[in-house]
Tab-separated table of C-alpha atoms (C1' of nucleotides) in Angstrom:
chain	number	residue	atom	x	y	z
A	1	UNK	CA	13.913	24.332	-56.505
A	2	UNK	CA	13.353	27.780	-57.158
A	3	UNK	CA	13.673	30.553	-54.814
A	4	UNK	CA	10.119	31.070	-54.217
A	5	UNK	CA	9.576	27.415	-53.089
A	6	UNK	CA	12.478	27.256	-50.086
A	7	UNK	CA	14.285	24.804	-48.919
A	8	UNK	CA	13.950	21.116	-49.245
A	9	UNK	CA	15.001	19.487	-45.368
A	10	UNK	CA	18.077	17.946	-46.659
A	11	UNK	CA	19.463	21.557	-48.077
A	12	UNK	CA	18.540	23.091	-44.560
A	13	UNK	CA	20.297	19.618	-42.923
A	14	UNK	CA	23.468	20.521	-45.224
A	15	UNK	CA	23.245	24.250	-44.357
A	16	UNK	CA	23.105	23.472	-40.573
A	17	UNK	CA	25.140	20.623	-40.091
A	18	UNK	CA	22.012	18.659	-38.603
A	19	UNK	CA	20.688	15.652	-39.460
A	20	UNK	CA	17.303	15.441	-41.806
A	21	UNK	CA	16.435	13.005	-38.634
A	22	UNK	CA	17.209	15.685	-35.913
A	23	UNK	CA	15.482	17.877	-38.358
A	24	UNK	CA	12.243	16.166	-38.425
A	25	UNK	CA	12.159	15.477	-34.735
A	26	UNK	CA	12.592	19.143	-33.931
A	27	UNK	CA	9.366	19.552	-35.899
A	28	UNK	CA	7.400	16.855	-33.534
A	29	UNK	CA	8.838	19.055	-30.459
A	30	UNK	CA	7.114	22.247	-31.695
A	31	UNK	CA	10.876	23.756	-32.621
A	32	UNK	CA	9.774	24.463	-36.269
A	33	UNK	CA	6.987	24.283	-38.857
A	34	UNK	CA	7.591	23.990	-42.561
A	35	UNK	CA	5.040	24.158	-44.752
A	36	UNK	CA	4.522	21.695	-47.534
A	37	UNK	CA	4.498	21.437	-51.263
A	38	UNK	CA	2.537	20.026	-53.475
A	39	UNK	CA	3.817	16.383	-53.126
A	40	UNK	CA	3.784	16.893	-49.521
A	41	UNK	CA	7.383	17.566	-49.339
A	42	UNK	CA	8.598	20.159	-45.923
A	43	UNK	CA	9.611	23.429	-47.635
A	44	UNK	CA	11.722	25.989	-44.786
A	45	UNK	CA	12.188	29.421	-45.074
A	46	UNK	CA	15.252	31.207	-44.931
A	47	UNK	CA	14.511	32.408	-41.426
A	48	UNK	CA	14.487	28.757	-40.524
A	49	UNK	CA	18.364	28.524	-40.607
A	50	UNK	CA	18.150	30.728	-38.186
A	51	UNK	CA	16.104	29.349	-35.963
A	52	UNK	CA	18.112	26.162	-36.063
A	53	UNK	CA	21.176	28.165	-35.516
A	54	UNK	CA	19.646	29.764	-32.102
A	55	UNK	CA	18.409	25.791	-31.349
A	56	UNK	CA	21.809	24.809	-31.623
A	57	UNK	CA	23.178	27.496	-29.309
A	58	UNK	CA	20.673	27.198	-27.080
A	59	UNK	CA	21.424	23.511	-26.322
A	60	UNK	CA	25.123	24.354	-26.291
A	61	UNK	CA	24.112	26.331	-23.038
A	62	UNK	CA	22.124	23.492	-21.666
A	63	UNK	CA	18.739	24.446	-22.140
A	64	UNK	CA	16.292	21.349	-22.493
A	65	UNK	CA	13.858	21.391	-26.280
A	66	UNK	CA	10.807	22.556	-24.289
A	67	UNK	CA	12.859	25.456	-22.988
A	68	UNK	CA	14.320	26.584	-25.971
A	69	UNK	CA	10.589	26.404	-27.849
A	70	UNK	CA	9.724	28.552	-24.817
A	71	UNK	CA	11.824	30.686	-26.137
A	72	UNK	CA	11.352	30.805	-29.557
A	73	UNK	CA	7.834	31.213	-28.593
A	74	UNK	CA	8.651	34.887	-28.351
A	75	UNK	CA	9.006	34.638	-32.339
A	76	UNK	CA	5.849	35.327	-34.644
A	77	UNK	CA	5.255	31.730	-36.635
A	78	UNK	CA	3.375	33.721	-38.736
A	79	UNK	CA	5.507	36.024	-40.155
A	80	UNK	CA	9.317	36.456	-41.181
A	81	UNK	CA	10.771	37.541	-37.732
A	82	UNK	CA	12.433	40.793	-37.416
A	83	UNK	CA	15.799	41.813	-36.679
A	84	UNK	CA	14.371	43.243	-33.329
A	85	UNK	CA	12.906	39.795	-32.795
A	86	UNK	CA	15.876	38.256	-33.252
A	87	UNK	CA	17.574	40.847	-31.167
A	88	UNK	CA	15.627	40.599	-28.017
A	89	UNK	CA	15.693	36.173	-28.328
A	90	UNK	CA	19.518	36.487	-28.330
A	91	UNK	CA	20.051	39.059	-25.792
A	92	UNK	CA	18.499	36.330	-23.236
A	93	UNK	CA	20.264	33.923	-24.408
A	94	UNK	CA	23.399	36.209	-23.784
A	95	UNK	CA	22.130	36.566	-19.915
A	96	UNK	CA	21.911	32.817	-19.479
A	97	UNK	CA	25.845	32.712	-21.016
A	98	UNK	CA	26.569	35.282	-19.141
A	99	UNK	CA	24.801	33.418	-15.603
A	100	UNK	CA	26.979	30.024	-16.658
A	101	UNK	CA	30.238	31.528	-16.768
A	102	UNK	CA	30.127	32.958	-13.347
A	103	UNK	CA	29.108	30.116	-12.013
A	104	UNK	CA	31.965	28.419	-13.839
A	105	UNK	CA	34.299	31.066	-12.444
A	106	UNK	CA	32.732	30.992	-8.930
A	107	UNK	CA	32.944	26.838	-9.210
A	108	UNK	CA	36.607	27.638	-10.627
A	109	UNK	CA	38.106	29.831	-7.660
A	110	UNK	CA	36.731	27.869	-5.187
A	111	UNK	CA	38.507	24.878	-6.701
A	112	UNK	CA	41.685	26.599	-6.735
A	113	UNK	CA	41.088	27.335	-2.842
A	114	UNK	CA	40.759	23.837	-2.218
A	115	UNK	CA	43.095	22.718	-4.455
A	116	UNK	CA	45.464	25.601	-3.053
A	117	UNK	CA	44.991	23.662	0.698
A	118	UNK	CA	45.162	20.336	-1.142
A	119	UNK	CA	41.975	18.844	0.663
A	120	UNK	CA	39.305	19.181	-1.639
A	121	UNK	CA	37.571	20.278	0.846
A	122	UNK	CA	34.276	20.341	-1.020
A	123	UNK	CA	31.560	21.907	1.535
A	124	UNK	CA	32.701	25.185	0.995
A	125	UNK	CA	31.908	24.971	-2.788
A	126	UNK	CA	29.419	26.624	-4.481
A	127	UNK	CA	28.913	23.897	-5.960
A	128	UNK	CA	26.751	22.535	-3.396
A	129	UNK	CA	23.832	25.216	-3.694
A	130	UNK	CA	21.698	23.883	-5.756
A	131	UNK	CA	20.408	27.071	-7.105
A	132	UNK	CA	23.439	26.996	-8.996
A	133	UNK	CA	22.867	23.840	-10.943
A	134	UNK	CA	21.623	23.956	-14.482
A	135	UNK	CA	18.273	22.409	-13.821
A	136	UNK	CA	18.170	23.103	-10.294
A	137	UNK	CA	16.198	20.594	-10.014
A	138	UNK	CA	18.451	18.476	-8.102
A	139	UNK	CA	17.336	16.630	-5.066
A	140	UNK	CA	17.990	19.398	-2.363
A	141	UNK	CA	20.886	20.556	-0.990
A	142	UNK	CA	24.315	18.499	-1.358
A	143	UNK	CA	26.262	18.252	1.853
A	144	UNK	CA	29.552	16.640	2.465
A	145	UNK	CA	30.408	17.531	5.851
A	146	UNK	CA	29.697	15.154	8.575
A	147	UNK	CA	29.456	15.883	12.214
A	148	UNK	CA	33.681	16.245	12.527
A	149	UNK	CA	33.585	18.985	9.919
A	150	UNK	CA	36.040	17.194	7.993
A	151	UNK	CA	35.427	14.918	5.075
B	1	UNK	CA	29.078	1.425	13.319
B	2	UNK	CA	32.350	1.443	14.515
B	3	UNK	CA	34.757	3.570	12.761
B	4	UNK	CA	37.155	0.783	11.892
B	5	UNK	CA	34.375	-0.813	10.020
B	6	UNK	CA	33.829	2.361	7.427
B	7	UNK	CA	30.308	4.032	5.996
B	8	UNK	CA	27.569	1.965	4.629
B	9	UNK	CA	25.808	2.803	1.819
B	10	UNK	CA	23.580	5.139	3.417
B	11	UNK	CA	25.701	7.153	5.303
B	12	UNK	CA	27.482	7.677	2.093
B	13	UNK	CA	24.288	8.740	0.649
B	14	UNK	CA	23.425	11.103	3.188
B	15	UNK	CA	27.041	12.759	3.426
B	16	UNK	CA	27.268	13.159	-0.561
B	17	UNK	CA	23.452	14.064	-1.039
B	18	UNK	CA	23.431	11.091	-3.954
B	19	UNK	CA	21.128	8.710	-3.902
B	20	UNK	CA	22.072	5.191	-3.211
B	21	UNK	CA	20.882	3.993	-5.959
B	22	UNK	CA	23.440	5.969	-8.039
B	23	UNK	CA	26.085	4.941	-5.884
B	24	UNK	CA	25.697	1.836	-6.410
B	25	UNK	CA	25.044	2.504	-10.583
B	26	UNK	CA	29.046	4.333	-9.962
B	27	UNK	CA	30.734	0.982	-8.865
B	28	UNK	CA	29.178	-0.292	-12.028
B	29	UNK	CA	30.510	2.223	-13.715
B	30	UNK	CA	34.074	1.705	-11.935
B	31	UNK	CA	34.231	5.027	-10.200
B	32	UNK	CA	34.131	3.327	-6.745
B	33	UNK	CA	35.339	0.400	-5.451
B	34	UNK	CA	34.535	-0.586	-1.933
B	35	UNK	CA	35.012	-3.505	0.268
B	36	UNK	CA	32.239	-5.916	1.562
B	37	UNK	CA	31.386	-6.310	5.666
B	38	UNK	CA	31.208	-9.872	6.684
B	39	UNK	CA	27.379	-9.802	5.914
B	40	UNK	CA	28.548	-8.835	2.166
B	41	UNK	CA	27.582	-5.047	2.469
B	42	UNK	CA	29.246	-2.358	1.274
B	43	UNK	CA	31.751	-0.287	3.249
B	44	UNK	CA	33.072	2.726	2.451
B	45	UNK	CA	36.443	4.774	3.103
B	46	UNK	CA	36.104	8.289	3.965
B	47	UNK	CA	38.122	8.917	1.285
B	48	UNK	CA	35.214	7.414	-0.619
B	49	UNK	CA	33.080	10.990	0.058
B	50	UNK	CA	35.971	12.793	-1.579
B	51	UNK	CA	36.017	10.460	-4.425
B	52	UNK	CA	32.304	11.197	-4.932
B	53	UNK	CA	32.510	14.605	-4.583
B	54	UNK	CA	34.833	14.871	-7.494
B	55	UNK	CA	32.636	12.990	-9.285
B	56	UNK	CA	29.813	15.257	-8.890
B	57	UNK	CA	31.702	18.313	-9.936
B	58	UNK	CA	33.395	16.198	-12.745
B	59	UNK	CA	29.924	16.094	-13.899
B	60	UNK	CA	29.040	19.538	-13.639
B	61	UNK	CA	31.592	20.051	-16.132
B	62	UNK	CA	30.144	18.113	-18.969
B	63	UNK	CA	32.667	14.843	-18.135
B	64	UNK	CA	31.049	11.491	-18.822
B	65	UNK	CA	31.196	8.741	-16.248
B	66	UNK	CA	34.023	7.129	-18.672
B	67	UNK	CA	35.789	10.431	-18.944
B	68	UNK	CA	35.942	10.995	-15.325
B	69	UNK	CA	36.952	7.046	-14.556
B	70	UNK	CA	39.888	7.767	-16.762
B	71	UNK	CA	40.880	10.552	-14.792
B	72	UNK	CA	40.292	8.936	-11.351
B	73	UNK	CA	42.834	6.310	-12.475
B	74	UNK	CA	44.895	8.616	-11.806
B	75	UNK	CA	44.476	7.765	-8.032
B	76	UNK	CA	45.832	4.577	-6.449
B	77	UNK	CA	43.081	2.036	-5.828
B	78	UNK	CA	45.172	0.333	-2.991
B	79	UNK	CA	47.254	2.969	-0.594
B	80	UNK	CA	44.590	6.115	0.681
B	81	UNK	CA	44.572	8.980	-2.062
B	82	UNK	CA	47.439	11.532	-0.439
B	83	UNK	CA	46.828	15.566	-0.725
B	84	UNK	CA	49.535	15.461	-3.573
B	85	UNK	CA	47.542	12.698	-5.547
B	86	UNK	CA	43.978	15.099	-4.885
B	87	UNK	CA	46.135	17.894	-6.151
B	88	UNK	CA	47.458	16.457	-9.022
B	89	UNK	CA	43.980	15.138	-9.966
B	90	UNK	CA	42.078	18.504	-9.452
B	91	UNK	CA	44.242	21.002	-11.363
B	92	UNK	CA	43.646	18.928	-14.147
B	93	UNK	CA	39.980	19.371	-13.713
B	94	UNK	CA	40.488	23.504	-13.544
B	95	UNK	CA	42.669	23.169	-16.566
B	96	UNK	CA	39.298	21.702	-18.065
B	97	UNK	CA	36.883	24.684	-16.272
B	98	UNK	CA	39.271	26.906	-17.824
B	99	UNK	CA	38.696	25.806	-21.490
B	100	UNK	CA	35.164	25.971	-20.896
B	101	UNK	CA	35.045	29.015	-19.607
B	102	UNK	CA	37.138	30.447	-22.111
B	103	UNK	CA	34.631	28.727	-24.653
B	104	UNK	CA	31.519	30.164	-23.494
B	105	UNK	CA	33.488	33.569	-23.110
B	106	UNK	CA	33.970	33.645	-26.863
B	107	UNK	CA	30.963	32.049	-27.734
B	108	UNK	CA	29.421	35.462	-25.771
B	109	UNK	CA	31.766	37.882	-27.440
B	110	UNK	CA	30.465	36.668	-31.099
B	111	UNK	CA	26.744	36.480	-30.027
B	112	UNK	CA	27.412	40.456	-28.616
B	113	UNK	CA	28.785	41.178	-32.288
B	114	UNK	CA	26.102	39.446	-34.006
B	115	UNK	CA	22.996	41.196	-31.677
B	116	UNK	CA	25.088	44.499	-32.101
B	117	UNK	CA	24.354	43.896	-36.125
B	118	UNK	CA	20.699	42.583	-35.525
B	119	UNK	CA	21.312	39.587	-38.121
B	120	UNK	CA	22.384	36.952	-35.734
B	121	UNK	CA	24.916	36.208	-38.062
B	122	UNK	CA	26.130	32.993	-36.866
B	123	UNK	CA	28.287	31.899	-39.603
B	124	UNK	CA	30.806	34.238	-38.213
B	125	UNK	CA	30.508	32.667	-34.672
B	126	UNK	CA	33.070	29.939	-33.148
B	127	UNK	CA	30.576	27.967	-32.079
B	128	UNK	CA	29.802	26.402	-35.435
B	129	UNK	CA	34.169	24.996	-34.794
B	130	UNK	CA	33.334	21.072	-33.634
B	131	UNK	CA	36.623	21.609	-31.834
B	132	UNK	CA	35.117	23.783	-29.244
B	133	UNK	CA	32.295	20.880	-28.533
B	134	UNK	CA	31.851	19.370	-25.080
B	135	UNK	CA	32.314	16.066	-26.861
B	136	UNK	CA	33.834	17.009	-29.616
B	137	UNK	CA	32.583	14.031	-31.293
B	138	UNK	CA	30.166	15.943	-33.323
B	139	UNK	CA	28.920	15.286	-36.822
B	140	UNK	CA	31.794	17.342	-38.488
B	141	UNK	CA	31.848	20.990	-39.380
B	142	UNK	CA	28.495	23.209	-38.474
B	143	UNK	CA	28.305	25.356	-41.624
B	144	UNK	CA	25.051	27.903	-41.940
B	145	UNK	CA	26.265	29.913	-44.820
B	146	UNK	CA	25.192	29.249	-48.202
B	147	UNK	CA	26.751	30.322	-51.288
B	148	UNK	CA	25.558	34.264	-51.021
B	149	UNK	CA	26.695	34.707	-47.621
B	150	UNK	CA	23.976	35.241	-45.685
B	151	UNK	CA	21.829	33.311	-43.943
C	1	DA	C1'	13.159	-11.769	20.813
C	2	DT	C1'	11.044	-9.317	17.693
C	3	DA	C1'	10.112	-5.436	14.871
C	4	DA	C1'	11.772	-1.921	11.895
C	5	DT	C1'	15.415	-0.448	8.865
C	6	DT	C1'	18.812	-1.045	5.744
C	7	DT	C1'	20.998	-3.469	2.417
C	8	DC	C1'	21.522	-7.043	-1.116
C	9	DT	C1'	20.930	-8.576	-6.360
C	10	DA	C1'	18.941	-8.732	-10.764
C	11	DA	C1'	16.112	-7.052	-13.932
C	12	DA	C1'	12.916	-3.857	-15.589
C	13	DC	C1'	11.831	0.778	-16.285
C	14	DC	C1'	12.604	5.877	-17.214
C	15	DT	C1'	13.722	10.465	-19.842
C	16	DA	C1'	15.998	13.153	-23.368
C	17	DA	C1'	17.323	13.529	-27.755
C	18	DC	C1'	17.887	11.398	-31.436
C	19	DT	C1'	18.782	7.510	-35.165
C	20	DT	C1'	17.461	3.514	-37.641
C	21	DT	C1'	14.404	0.670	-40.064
C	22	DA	C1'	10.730	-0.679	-43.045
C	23	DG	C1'	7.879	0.140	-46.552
C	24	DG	C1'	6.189	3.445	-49.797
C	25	DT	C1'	6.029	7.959	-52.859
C	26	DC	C1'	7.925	11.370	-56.009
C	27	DA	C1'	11.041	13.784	-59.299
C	28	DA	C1'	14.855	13.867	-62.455
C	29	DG	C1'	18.140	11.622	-65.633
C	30	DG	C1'	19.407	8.250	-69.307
D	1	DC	C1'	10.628	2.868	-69.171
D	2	DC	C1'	13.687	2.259	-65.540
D	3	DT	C1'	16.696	3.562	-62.057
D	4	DT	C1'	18.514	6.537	-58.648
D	5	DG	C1'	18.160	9.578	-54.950
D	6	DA	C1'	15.613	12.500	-51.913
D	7	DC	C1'	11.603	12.389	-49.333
D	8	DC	C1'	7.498	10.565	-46.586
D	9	DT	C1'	5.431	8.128	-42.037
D	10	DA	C1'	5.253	5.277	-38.085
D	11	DA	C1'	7.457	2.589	-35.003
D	12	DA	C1'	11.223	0.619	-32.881
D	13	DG	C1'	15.976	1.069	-31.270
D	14	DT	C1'	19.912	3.618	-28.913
D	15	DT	C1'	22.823	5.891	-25.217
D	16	DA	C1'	23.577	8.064	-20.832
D	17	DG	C1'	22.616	8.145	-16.369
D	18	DG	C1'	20.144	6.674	-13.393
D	19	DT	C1'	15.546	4.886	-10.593
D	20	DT	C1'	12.210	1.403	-9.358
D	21	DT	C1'	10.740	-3.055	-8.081
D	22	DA	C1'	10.680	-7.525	-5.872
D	23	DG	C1'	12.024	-10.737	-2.754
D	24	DA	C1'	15.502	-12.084	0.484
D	25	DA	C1'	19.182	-11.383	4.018
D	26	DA	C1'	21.571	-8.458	7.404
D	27	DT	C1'	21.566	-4.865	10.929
D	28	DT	C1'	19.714	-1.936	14.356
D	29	DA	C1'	16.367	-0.555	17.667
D	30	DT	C1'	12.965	-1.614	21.313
DNA sequence: ATAATTTCTAAACCTAACTTTAGGTCAAGG
DNA sequence: CCTTGACCTAAAGTTAGGTTTAGAAATTAT
């Protein structure tokens, strides 16, 4: 296990907190590629921690596996990527933080103004747009309001 | 249709934007609980639409279906939901957009530190704390340090 | 009255993201 | 030499949150 030979999957599952199982099915979804020893064994780099670091954030924000290997497509698989790399990946993902929490803080005020006239009254939500859902691939826009205006 | 007799399934469906399919998965679920027409359909309160409403921004916010039964039990299944009892029900639900917004707010402030250094440095980050998981039913501890430090 | 919708139930099917299982290989320790 | 533990593959199983299907009954529209 010398330095020159990297890491075996279960020291990279111990380093990241994943499972050798998650591990290995990341590899099927194009997330990472070992390489492999002699008996065929997956050897990771160190820059693989990494990368399974920005998976796991990336999930935390919602984004699906094929997104976040669209992503990390922006990454050389060739060689060892830079801190610039690295730099540019993360500053998207800080754009799509940044996009969630306002529309948890628009979502938020205009609970507390319906919450603030006690009738949950929902149609003026932004929650309803569904340009503001994660996906937004919902199935079109959500309205509550019927013909009365009230719910 | 007449107004004593409630929505049908449909109507529901077309006021909420769900489909009735998932309506109907809900009273499986025990999120809604309607009464039956003398041709054993299903009739719906108005109070219903609010129900579902909540339940759709419930979900927004990462709440399972069990999750957001519990806190609809919070609601009285036989008198009509008063303003007090949607009140009561929906602060706790801010309380909950709160947390995650302070979450993701953090989780931003570390991944700004660690693109200001270039290194991506995640150890450092609070997002490797299981506490501050959605579920927090993870695995245990996220650890991406090794013994030097680094990644 | 009849046709067109809607609704009913039960059961099968679906996707994402994994985990588990089964059966086999490989490397190190005693 | 034998055992133990980490690793391998392929395939099946799992959970959440629904959707689809099929055949029958109820409702609504003409």
């Amino acid at each position: 296990m010398s330095a020159s030979e990297g890491l075996s999957i279960g020291a990279l599952a111990r380093r990241t907190g994943l499972a050798v199982s998650a591990i290995r099915y990341y590899e099927t979804q194009g997330l990472i590629a070992p390489w492999r020893n002699a008996g065929g064994q997956r050897r990771y780099q160190r820059a693989d921690l990494r990368r399974l670091s920005f998976v796991m954030i990336a999930q935390q924000l919602g984004l699906t596996l094929p997104e976040i290997r669209e992503v990390l497509a922006g990454l050389p698989g060739n060689r060892t990527p830079t801190r610039a790399d690295w730099t540019r990946i993360s500053t998207g993902l800080r754009d799509r933080l940044n996009q969630r929490i306002a529309t948890l803080e628009r979502l938020r005020d205009n609970l507390d103004g319906c919450i603030g006239c006690g009738c949950l009254s929902l149609p003026n939500c932004a929650l309803y747009n569904p340009a503001d859902r994660a996906g937004s691939k919902g199935p079109g826009p959500r309205l509550v309001l019927d013909e009365t205006g009230d719910l």
